[in-house]
Coordinates of C-alpha atoms and ligand atoms in Angstrom, one line a residue:
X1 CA 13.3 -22.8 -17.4
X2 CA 12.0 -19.6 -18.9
X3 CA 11.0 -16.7 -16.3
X4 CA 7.7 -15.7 -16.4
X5 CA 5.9 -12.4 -17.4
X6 CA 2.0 -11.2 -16.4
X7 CA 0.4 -8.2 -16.9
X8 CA -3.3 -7.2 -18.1
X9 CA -5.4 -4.4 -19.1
X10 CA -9.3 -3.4 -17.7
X11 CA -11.4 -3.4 -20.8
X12 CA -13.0 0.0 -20.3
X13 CA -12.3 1.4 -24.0
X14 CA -9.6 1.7 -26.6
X15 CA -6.4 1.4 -25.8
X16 CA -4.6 4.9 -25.8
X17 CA -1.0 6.1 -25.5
X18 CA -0.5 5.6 -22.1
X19 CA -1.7 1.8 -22.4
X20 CA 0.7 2.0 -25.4
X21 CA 3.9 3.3 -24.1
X22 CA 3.1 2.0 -20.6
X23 CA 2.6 -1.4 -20.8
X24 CA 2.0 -2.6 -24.3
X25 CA 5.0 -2.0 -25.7
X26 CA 6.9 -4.1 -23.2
X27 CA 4.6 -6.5 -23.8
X28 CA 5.7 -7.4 -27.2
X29 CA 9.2 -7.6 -26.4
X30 CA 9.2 -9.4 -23.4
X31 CA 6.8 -12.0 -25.4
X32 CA 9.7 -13.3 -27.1
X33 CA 12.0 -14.1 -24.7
X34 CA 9.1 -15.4 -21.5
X35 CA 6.8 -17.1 -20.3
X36 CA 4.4 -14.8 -21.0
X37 CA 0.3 -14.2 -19.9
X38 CA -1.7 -11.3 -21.0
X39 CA -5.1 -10.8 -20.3
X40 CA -7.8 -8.8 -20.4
X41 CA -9.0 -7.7 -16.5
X42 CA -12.9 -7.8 -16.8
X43 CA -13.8 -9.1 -13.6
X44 CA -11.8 -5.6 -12.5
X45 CA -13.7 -3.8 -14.8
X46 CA -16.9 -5.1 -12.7
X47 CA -15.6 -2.6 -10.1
X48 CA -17.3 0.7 -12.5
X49 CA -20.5 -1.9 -13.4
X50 CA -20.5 -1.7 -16.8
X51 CA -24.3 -2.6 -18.5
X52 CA -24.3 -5.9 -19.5
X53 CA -24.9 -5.2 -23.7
X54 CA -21.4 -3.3 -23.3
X55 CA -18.8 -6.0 -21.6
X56 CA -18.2 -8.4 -24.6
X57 CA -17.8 -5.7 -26.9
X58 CA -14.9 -4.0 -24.6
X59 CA -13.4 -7.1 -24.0
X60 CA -13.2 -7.7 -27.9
X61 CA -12.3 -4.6 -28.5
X62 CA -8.6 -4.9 -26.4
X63 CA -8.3 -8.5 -27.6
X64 CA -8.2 -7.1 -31.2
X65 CA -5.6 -3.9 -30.3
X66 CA -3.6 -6.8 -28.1
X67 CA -3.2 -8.5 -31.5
X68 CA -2.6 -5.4 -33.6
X69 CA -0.4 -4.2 -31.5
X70 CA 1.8 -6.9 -32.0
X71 CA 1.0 -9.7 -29.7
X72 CA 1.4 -12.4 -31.1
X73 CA -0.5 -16.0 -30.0
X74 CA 1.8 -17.7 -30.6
X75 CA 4.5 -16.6 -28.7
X76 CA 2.0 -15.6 -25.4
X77 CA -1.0 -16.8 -24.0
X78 CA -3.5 -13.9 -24.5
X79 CA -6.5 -14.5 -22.8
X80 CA -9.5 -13.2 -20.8
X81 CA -9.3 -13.1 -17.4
X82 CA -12.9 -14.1 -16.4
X83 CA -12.6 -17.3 -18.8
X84 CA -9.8 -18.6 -16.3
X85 CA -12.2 -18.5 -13.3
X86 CA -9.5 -19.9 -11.3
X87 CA -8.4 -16.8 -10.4
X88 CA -11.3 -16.3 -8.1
X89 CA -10.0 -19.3 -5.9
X90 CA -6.8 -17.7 -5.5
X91 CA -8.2 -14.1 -4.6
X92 CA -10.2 -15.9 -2.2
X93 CA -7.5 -17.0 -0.3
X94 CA -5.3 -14.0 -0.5
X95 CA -8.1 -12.3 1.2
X96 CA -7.9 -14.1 3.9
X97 CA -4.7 -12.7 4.7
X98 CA -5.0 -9.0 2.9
X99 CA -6.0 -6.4 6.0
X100 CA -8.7 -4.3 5.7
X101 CA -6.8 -1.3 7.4
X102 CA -3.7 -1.9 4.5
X103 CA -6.4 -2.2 1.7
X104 CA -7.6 0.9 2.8
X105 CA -4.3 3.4 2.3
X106 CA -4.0 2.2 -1.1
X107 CA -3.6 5.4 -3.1
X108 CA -6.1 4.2 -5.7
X109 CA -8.7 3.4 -3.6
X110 CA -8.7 6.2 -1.5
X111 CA -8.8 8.5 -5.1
X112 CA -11.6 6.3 -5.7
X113 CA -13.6 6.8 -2.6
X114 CA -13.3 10.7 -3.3
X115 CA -14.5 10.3 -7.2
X116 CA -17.0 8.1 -6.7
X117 CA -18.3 7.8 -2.8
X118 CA -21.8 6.8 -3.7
X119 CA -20.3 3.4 -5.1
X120 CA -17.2 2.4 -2.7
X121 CA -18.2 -1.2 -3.0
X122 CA -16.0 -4.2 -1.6
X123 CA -14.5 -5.1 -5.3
X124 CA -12.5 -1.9 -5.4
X125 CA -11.1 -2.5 -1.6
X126 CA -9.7 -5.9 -2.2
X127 CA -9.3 -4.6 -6.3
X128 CA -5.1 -5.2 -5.1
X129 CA -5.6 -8.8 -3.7
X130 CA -7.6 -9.9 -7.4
X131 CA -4.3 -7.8 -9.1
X132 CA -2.1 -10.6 -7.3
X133 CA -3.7 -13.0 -7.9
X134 CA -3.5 -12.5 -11.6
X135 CA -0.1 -12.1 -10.9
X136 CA 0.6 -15.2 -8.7
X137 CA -1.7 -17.6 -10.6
X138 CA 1.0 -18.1 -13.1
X139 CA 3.8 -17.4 -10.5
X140 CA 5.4 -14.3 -12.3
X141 CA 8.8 -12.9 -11.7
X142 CA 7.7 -9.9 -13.5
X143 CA 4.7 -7.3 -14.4
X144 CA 5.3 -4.8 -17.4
X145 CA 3.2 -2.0 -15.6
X146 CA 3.1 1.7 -16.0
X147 CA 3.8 4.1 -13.2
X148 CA 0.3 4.2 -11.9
X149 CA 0.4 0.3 -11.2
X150 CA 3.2 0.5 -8.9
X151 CA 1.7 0.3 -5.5
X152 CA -0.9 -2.1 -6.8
X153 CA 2.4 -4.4 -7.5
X154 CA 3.8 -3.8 -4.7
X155 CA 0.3 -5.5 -2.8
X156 CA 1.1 -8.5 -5.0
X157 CA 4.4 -8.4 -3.7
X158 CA 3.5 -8.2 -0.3
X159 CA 1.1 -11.1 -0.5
X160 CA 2.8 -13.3 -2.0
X161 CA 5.7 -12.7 0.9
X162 CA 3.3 -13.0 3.4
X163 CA 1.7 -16.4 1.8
X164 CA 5.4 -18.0 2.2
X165 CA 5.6 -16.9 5.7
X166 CA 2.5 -18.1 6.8
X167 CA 2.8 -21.5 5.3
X168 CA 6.2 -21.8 5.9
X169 CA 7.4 -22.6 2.0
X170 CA 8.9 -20.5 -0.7
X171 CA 6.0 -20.8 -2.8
X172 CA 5.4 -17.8 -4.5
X173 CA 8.1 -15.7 -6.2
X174 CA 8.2 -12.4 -5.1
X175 CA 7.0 -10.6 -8.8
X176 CA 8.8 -7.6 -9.8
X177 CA 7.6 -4.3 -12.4
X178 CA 9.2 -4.7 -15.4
X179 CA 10.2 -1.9 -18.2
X180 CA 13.0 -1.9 -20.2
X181 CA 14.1 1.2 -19.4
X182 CA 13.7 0.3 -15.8
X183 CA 11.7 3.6 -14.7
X184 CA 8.0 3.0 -15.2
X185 CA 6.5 5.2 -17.5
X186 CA 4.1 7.7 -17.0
X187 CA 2.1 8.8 -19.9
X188 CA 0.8 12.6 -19.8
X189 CA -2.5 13.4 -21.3
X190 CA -3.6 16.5 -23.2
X191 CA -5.5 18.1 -20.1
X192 CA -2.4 19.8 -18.8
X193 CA -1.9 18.1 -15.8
X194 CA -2.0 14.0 -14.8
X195 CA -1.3 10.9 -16.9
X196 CA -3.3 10.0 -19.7
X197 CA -6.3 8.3 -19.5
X198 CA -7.1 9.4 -16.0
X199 CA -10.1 11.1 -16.8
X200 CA -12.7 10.0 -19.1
X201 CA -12.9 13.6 -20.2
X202 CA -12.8 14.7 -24.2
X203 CA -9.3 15.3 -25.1
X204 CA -7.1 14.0 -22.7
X205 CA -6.3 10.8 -24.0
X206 CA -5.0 9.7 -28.1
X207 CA -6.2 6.2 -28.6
X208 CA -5.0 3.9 -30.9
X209 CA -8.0 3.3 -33.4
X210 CA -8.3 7.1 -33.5
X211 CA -8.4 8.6 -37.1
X212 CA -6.0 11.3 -38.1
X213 CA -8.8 14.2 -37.8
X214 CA -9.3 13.9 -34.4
X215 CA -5.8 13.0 -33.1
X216 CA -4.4 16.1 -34.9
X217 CA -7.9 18.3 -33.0
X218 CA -6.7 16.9 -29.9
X219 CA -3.4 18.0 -30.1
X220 CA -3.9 21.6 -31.1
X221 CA -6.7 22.0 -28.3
X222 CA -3.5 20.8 -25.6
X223 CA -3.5 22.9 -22.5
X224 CA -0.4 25.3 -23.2
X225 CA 0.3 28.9 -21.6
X226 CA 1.4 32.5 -23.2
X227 CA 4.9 31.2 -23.7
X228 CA 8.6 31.6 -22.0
X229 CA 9.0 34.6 -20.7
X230 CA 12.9 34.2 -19.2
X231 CA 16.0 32.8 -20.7
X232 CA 16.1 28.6 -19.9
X233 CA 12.6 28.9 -17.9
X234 CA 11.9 25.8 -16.2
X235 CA 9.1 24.7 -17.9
X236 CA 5.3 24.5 -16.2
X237 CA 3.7 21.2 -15.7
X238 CA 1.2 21.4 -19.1
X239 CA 4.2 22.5 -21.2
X240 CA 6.8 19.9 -19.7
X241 CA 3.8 17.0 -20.7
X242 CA 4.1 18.4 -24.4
X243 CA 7.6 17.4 -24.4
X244 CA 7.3 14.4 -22.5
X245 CA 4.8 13.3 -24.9
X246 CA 7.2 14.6 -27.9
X247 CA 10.1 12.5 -26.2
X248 CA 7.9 9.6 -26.8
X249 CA 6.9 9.5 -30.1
X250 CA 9.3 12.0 -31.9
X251 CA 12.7 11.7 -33.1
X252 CA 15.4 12.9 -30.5
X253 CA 16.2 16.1 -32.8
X254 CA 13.0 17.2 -33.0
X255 CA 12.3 17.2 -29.4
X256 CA 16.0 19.1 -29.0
X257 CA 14.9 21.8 -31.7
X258 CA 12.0 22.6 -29.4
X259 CA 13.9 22.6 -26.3
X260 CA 16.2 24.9 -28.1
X261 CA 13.2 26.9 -29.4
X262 CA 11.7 26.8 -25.7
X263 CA 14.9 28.2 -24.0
X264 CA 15.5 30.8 -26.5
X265 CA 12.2 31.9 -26.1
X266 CA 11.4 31.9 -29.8
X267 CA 9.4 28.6 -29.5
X268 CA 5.3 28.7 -31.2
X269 CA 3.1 26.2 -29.3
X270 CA 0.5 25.8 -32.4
X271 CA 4.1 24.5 -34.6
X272 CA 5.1 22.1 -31.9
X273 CA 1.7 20.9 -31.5
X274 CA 1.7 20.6 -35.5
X275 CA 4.2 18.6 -35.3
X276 CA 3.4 16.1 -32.3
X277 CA 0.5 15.8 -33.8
X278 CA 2.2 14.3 -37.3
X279 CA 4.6 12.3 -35.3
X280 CA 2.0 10.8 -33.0
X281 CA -0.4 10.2 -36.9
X282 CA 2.6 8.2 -38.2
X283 CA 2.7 6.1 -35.3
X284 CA -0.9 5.4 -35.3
X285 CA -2.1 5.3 -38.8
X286 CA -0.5 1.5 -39.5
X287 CA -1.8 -0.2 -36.3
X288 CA -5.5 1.8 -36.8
X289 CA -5.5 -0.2 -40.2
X290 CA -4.8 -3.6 -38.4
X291 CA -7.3 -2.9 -36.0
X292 CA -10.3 -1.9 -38.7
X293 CA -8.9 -5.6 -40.6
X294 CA -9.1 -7.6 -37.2
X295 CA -11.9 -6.5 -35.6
X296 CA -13.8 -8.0 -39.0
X297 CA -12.3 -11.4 -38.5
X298 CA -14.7 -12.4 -35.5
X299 CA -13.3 -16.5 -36.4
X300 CA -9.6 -15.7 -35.6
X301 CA -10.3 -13.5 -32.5
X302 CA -12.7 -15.7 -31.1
X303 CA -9.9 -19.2 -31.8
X304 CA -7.3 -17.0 -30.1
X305 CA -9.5 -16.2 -27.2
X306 CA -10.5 -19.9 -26.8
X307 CA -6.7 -21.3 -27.0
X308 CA -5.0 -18.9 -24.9
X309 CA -8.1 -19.9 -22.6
X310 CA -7.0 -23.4 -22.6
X311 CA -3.5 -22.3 -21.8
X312 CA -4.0 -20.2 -19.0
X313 CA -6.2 -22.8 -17.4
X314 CA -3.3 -25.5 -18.0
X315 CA -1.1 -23.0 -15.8
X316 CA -3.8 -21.5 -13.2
X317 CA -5.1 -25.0 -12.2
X318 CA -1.8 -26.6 -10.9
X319 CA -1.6 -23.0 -9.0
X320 CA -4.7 -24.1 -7.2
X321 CA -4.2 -27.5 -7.1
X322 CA -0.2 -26.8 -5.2
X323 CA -2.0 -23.8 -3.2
X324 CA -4.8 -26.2 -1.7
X325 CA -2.6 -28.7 -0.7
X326 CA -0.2 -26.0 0.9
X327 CA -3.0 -24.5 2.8
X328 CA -4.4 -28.0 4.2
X329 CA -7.1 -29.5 1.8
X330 CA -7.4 -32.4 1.4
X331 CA -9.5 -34.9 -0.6
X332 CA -11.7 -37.2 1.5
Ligands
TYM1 P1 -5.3 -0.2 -16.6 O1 -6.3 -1.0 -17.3 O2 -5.7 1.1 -15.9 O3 -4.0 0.2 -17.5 C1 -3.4 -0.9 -18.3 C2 -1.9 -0.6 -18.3 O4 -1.6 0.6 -18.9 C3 -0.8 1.4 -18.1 N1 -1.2 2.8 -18.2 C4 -0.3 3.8 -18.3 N2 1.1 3.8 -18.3 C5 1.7 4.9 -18.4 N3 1.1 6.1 -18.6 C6 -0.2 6.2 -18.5 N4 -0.8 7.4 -18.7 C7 -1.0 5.0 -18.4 N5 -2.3 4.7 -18.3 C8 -2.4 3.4 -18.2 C9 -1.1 0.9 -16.7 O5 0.0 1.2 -15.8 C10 -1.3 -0.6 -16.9 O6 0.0 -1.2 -17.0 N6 -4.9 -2.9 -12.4 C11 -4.5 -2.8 -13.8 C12 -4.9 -4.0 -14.6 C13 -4.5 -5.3 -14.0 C14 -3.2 -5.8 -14.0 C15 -3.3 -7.1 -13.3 C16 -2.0 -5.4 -14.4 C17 -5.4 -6.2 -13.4 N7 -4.6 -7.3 -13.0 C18 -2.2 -7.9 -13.1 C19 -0.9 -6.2 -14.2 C20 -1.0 -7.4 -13.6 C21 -5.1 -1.6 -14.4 O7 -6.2 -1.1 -14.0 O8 -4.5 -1.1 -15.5

């Protein structure tokens, strides 16, 4: 039997680089050779309480970059997480066994609580325990995640461990992260410091749909400094994101002709930006075009929703239905 692969996205805008090279990207390879689920997380996305007028929208919105992307319906079952409401059942019963005091020292959460204390509501608490059940609803052995994603995963892992023990069975594999280079990625952004995508803030993120114009702004207004000022400096965090970025979308010569440039001192920020910014254009400019044609064709994104809907139910409901009768129900 083919392993299986899950992993999903919050729809809380466009998908940008980090999305890209974090997750995405292992998406459509893994999609050929598993079992694979991919969803869109908007009962997570709850946890921010978006307006009602904008949910669909965002939802549609990652199901058509899903698709341009590359993934492809009919080698995965893409779908939205709050049309499988199954899921609920299942976080409902790894709650019961998810500790308030573990919940707590998340390192999401607690970055949470500092951002935004006036909404510390219970969905972001027990945001890990809904994560595995995502996960354990289709009994994955692995989750493409990036970097950020990896103590969240390691929740589902626990859970699922603990479910066995209590009920005495080998139920639930014990999921893995999954990226082909076996390091989880960490996207920078443009700000200088962090991953991509951490802040809402102008500039720090490059999303996919973005036109040419404002990808190439972006990249010249990157957070640099004066330059090198030493022989083989080691290189400050703002600087060593640059490259890290370059490493990602650039071929390996370019990114060595900077490094050379860098430790020789003779390096100009505004011609590496120049350049990351083309490199970062070509990648983009093809799947911006697929996304403009896709997001026209409400028919075919609404059939693939609906069909991978199907699917995932097929998959979550004999979850439920084995988990029930493990945990003691029974029909009168
Ligand atoms: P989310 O929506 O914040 O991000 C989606 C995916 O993109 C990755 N990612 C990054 N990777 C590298 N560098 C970055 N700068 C970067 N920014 C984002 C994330 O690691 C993630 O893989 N909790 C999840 C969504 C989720 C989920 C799940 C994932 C809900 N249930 C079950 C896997 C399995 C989240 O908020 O990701």
């Amino acid at each position: 039997m083919r392993e299986t692969v899950v992993s999903g996205i919050r729809p809380t805008g466009n998908l940008h680089l980090g999305n890209y090279f974090g997750a995405v990207k292992n998406f459509i390879r893994l999609q050929n050779e598993y079992n694979s689920y991919f969803f869109i997380a908007d009962y997570h996305s709850l946890t921010t309480h978006p307006k009602p007028e904008d949910l669909h929208g965002r939802v549609k919105t990652i199901l058509v970059e899903y698709l341009a992307a590359g993934l492809d319906p009919e080698k995965a079952t893409l779908y939205v997480q709050s049309d499988v409401p199954e899921v609920l059942e299942l976080y409902l019963f790894l709650n019961m066994n998810a500790y308030v005091g573990e919940l707590e020292r998340v390192t999401t959460f607690k970055e949470k609580v500092r951002k935004q204390p006036d909404n510390v509501n219970a969905g972001l608490l027990t945001y890990p325990t809904l994560m595995a059940a995502d996960i354990l609803l289709h009994n994955a052995d692995f989750v493409p995640v990036g970097k950020d994603q990896e103590q969240n995963l390691e929740k589902a892992r626990d859970f699922a461990g603990r479910f066995n023990f209590i009920y005495g069975k080998e139920y639930f594999k014990i999921p893995q992260a999954f990226n082909f280079g076996n390091e989880l990625v960490k996207v920078p952004g443009l700000d200088g410091s962090g991953k991509m995508g951490k802040s809402e803030g102008e500039g720090n993120a490059i999303f996919l749909a973005e036109d040419e114009k404002s990808i190439r702004k972006k990249v010249m207004r990157a957070v640099t400094d004066g330059g090198p000022t030493q022989l083989n400096q080691e290189k400050p965090e703002a600087i060593q994101n640059l490259f890290t970025l370059m490493k990602i979308v650039s071929k390996p010569e370019t990114v060595q002709f900077f490094d050379d440039a860098y430790n020789n001192m003779s390096i100009r920020y505004g011609d590496m930006k120049k350049q990351l910014a083309e490199d970062i254009v070509a990648f983009t400019a093809p799947l911006r075009e697929r996304i403009i044609e896709l997001s026209n064709d409400d028919e075919y994104i609404n059939k693939v929703a609906r069909t991978g809907a199907e699917k995932a139910r097929e998959s979550a409901s004999k979850t439920i239905r084995e988990v029930r009768d493990i945990i003691g129900f029974r029909h009168f």
